[in-house]
PDB file of C-alpha atoms in Angstrom:
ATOM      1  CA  UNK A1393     -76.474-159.125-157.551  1.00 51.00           C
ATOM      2  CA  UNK A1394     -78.202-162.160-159.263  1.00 51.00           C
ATOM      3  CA  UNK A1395     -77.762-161.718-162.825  1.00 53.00           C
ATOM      4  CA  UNK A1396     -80.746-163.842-163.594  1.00 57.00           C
ATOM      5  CA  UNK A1397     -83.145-161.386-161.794  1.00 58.00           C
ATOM      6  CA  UNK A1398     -82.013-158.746-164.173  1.00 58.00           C
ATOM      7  CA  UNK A1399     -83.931-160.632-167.113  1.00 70.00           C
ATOM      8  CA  UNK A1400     -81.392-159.606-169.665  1.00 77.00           C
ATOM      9  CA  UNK A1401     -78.967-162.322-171.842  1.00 83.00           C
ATOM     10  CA  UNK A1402     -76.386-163.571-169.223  1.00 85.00           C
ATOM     11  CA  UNK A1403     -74.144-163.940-172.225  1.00 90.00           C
ATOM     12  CA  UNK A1404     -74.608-160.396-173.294  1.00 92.00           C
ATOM     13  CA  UNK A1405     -74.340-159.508-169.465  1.00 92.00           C
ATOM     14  CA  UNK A1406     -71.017-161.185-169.699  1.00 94.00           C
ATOM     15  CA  UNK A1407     -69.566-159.119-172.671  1.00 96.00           C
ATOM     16  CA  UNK A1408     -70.563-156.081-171.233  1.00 97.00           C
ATOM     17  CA  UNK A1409     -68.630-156.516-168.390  1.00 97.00           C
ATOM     18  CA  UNK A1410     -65.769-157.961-170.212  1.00 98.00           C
ATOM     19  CA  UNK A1411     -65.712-154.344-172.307  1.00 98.00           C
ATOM     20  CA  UNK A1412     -65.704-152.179-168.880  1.00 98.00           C
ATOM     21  CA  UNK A1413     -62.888-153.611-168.140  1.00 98.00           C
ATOM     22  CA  UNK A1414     -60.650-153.206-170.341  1.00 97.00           C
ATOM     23  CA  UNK A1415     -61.124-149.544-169.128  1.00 97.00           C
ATOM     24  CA  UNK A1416     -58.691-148.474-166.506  1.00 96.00           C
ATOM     25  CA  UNK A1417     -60.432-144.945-166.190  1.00 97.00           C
ATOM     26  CA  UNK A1418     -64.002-146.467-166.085  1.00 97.00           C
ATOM     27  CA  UNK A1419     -65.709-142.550-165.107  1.00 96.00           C
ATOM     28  CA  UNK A1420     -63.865-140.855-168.189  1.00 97.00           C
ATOM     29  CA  UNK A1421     -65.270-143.991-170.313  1.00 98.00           C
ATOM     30  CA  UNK A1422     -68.715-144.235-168.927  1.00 98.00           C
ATOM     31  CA  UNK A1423     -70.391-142.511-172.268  1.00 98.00           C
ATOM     32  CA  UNK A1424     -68.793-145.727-174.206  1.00 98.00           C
ATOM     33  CA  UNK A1425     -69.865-148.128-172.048  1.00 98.00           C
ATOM     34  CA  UNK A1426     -73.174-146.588-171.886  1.00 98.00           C
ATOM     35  CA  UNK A1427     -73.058-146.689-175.818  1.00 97.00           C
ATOM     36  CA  UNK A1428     -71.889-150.323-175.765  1.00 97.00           C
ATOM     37  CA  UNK A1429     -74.321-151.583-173.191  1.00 96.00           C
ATOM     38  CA  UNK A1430     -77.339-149.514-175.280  1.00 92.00           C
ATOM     39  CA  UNK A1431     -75.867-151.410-178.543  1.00 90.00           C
ATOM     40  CA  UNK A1432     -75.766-154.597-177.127  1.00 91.00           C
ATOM     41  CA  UNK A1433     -79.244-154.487-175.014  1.00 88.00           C
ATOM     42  CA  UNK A1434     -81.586-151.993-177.557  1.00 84.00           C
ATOM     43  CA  UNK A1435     -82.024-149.848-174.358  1.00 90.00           C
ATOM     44  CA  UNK A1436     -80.610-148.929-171.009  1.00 94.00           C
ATOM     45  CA  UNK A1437     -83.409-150.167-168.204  1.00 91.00           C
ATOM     46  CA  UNK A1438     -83.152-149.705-164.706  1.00 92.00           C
ATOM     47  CA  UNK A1439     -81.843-152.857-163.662  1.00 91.00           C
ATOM     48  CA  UNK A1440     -78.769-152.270-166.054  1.00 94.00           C
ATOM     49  CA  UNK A1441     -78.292-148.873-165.109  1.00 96.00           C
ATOM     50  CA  UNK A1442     -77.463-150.370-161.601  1.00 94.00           C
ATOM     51  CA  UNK A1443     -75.513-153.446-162.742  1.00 94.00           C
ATOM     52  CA  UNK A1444     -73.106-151.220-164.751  1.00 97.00           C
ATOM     53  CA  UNK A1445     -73.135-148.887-161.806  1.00 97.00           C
ATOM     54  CA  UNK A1446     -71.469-151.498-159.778  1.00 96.00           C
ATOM     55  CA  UNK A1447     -69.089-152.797-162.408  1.00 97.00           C
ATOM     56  CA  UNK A1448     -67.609-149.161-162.614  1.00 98.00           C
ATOM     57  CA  UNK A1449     -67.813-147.718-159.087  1.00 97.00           C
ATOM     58  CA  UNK A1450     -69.905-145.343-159.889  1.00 98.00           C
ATOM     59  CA  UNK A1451     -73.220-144.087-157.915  1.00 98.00           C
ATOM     60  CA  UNK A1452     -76.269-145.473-159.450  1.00 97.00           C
ATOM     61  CA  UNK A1453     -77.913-141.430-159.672  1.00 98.00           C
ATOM     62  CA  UNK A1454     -74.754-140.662-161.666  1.00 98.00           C
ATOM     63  CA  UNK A1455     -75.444-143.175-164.469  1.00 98.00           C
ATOM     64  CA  UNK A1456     -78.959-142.652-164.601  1.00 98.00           C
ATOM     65  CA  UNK A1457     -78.281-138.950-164.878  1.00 97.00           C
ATOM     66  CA  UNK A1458     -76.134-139.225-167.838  1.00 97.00           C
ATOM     67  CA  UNK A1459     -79.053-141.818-169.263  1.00 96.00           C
ATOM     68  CA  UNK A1460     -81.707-139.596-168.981  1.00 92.00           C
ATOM     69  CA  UNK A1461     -79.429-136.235-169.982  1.00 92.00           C
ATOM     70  CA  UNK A1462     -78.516-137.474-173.259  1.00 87.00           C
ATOM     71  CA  UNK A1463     -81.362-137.918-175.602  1.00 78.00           C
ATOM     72  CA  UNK A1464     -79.089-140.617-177.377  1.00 84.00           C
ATOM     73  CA  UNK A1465     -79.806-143.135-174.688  1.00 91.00           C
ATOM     74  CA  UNK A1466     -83.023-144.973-174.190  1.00 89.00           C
ATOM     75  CA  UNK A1467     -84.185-146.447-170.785  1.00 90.00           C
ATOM     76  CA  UNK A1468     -86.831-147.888-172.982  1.00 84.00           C
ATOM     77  CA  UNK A1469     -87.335-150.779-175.624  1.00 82.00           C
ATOM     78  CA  UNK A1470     -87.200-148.991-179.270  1.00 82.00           C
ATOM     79  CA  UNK A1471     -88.468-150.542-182.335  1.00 86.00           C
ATOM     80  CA  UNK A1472     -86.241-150.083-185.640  1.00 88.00           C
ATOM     81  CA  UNK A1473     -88.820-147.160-186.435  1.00 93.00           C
ATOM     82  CA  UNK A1474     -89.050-143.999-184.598  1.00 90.00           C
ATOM     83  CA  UNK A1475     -92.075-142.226-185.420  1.00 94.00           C
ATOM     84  CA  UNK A1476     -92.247-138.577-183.914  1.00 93.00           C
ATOM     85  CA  UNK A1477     -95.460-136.837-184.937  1.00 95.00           C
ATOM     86  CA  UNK A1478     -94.959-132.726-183.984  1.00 96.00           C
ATOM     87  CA  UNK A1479     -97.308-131.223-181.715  1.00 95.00           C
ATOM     88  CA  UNK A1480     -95.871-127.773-182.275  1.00 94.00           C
ATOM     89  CA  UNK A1481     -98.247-125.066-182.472  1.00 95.00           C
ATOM     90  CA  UNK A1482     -98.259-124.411-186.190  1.00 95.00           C
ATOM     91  CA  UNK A1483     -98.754-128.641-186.871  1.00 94.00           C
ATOM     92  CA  UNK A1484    -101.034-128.758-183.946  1.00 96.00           C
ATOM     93  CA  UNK A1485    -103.734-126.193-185.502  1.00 95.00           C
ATOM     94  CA  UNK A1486    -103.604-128.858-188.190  1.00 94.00           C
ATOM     95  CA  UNK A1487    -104.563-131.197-185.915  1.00 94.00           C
ATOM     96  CA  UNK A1488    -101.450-132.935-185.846  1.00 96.00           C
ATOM     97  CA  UNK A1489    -103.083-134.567-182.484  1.00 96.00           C
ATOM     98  CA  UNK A1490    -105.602-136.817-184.398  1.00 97.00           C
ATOM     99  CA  UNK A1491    -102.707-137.657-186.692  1.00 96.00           C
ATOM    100  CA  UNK A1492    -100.680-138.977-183.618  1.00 95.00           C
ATOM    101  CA  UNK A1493    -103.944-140.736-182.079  1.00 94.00           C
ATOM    102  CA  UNK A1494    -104.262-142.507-185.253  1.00 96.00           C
ATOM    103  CA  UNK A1495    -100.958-143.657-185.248  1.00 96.00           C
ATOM    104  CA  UNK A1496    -100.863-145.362-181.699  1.00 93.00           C
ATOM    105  CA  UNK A1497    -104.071-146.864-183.091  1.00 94.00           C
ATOM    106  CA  UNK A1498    -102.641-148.217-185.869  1.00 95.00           C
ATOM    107  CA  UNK A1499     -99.378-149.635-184.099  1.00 95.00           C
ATOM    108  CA  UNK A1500    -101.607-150.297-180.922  1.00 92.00           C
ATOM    109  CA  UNK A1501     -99.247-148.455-178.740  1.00 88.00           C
ATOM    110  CA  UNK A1502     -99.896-145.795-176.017  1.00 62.00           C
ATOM    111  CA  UNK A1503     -97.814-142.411-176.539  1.00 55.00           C
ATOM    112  CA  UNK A1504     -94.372-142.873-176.561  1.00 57.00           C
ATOM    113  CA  UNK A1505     -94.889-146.961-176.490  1.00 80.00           C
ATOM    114  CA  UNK A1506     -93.762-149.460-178.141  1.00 86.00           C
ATOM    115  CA  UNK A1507     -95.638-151.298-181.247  1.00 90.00           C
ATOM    116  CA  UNK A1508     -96.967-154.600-180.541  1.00 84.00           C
ATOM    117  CA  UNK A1509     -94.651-156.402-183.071  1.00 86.00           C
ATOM    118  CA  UNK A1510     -91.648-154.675-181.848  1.00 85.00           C
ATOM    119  CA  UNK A1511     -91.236-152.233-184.975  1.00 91.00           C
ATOM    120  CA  UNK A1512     -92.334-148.655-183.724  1.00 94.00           C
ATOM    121  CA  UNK A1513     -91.805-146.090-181.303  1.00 92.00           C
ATOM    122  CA  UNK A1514     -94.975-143.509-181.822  1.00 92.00           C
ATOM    123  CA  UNK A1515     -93.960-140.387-179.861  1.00 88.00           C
ATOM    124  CA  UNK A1516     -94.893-136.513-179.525  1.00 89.00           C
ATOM    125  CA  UNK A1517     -92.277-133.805-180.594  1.00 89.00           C
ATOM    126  CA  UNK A1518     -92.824-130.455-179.982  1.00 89.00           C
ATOM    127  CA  UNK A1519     -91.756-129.030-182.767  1.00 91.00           C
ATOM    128  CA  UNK A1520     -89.802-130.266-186.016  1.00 90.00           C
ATOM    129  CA  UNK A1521     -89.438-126.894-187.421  1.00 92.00           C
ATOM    130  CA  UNK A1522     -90.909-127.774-190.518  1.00 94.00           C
ATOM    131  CA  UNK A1523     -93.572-125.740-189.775  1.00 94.00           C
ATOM    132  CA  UNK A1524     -94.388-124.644-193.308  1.00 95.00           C
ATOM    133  CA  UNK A1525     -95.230-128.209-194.362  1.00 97.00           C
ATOM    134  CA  UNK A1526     -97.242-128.989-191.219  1.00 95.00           C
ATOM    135  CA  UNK A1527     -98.620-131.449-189.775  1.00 97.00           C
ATOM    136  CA  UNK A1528     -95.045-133.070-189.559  1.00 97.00           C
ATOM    137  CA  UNK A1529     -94.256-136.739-189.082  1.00 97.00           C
ATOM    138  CA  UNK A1530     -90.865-137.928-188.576  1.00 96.00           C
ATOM    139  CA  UNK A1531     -89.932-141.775-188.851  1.00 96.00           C
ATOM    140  CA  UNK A1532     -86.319-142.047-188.170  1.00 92.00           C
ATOM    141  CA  UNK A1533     -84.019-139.597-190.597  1.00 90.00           C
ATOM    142  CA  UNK A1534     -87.297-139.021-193.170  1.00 96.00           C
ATOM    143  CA  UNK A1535     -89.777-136.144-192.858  1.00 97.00           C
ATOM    144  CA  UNK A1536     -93.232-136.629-193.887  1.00 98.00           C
ATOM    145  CA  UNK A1537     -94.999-133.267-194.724  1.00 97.00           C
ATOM    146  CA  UNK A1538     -99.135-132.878-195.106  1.00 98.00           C
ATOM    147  CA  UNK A1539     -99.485-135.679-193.843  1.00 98.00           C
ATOM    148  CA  UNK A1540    -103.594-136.721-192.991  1.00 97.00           C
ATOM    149  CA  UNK A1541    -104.505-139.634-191.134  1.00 97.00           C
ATOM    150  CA  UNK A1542    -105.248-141.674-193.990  1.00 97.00           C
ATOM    151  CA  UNK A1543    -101.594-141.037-195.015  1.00 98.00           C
ATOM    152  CA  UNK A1544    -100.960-143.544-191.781  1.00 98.00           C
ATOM    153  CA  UNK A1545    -101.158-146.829-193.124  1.00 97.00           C
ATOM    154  CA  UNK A1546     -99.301-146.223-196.255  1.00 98.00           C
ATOM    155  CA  UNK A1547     -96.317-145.034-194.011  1.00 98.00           C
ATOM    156  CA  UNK A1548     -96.006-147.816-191.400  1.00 97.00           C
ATOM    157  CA  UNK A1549     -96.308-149.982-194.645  1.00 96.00           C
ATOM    158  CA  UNK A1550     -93.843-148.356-196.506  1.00 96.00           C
ATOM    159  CA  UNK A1551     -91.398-148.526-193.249  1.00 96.00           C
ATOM    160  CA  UNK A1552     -92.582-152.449-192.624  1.00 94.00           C
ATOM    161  CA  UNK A1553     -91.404-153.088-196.386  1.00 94.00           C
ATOM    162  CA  UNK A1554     -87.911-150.816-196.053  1.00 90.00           C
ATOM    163  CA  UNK A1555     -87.216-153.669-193.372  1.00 88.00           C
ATOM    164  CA  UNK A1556     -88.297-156.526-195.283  1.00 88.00           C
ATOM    165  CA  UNK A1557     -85.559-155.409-198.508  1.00 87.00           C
ATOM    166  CA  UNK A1558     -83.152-155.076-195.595  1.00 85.00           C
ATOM    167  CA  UNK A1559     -83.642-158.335-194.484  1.00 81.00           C
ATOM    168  CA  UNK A1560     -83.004-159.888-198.092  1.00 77.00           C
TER     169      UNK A1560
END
């Protein structure tokens, strides 16, 4: 396999391999190198999915089964935000749907897409079980409750600033 045609870091490709092996027992380990590669990369695409495949002997169909099992791993790009707006019955009645339209508008993403600068994963949960607070947004470990369209903007730019004091 070319490594080039992959399209990821050759360095990163490098250290990656270096870490399987210094795993005798590659099938026991595959969950940590799955969590290393994912750590390393952002996400777990195809093309990596294959590569690491042949660096542990394993079948291609087995790591992409444990990829797309766990909801820990990501066979796509994700931004530093995760925003999960719930669709579940009680949020949806509150038209929870407009809420999540107005989101991918905002971001410019499709559902479950990634934000033009990167930032944001906009996705559809089916429920949060916040029910009682409904409709329910979700961006990474903080729950939004009530929230109304309008609400939108304030929260992406609350997130966009949370990164910016990171960064300082």
């Amino acid at each position: 396999m070319d490594l080039k045609t992959l399209g990821l870091d050759e360095a990163l490709l490098k250290s990656l391999k270096d870490y399987i092996d210094t795993f005798d027992d590659k099938e026991n380990n595959i969950i940590s190198i799955l969590h290393y590669a994912q750590d390393i990369f952002g996400y777990l695409p195809k093309e990596l999915q294959i590569y690491i495949a042949r660096l542990t002997d394993l079948p291609a169909s087995r790591i992409n089964g444990i990829v797309t099992f766990y909801s820990f791993f990501s066979e796509k790009k994700v931004g530093a935000f995760k925003v999960d707006v719930c669709l579940g019955t009680a949020c949806f009645v509150d038209d929870s749907k407009t809420l999540l339209d107005a989101f991918k508008d905002q971001l410019k993403v499709d559902e479950d897409g990634l934000s033009q600068d990167g930032l944001f994963n906009v996705n559809s949960i089916r429920c949060l079980g916040a029910c009682g607070i409904g409709p329910v947004v979700r961006v990474n470990d903080k729950i939004y409750g009530h929230v109304k369209p309008q609400d939108v903007k304030e929260i992406i730019k609350v997130h966009r600033q949370e990164l910016e004091e990171a960064k300082k």
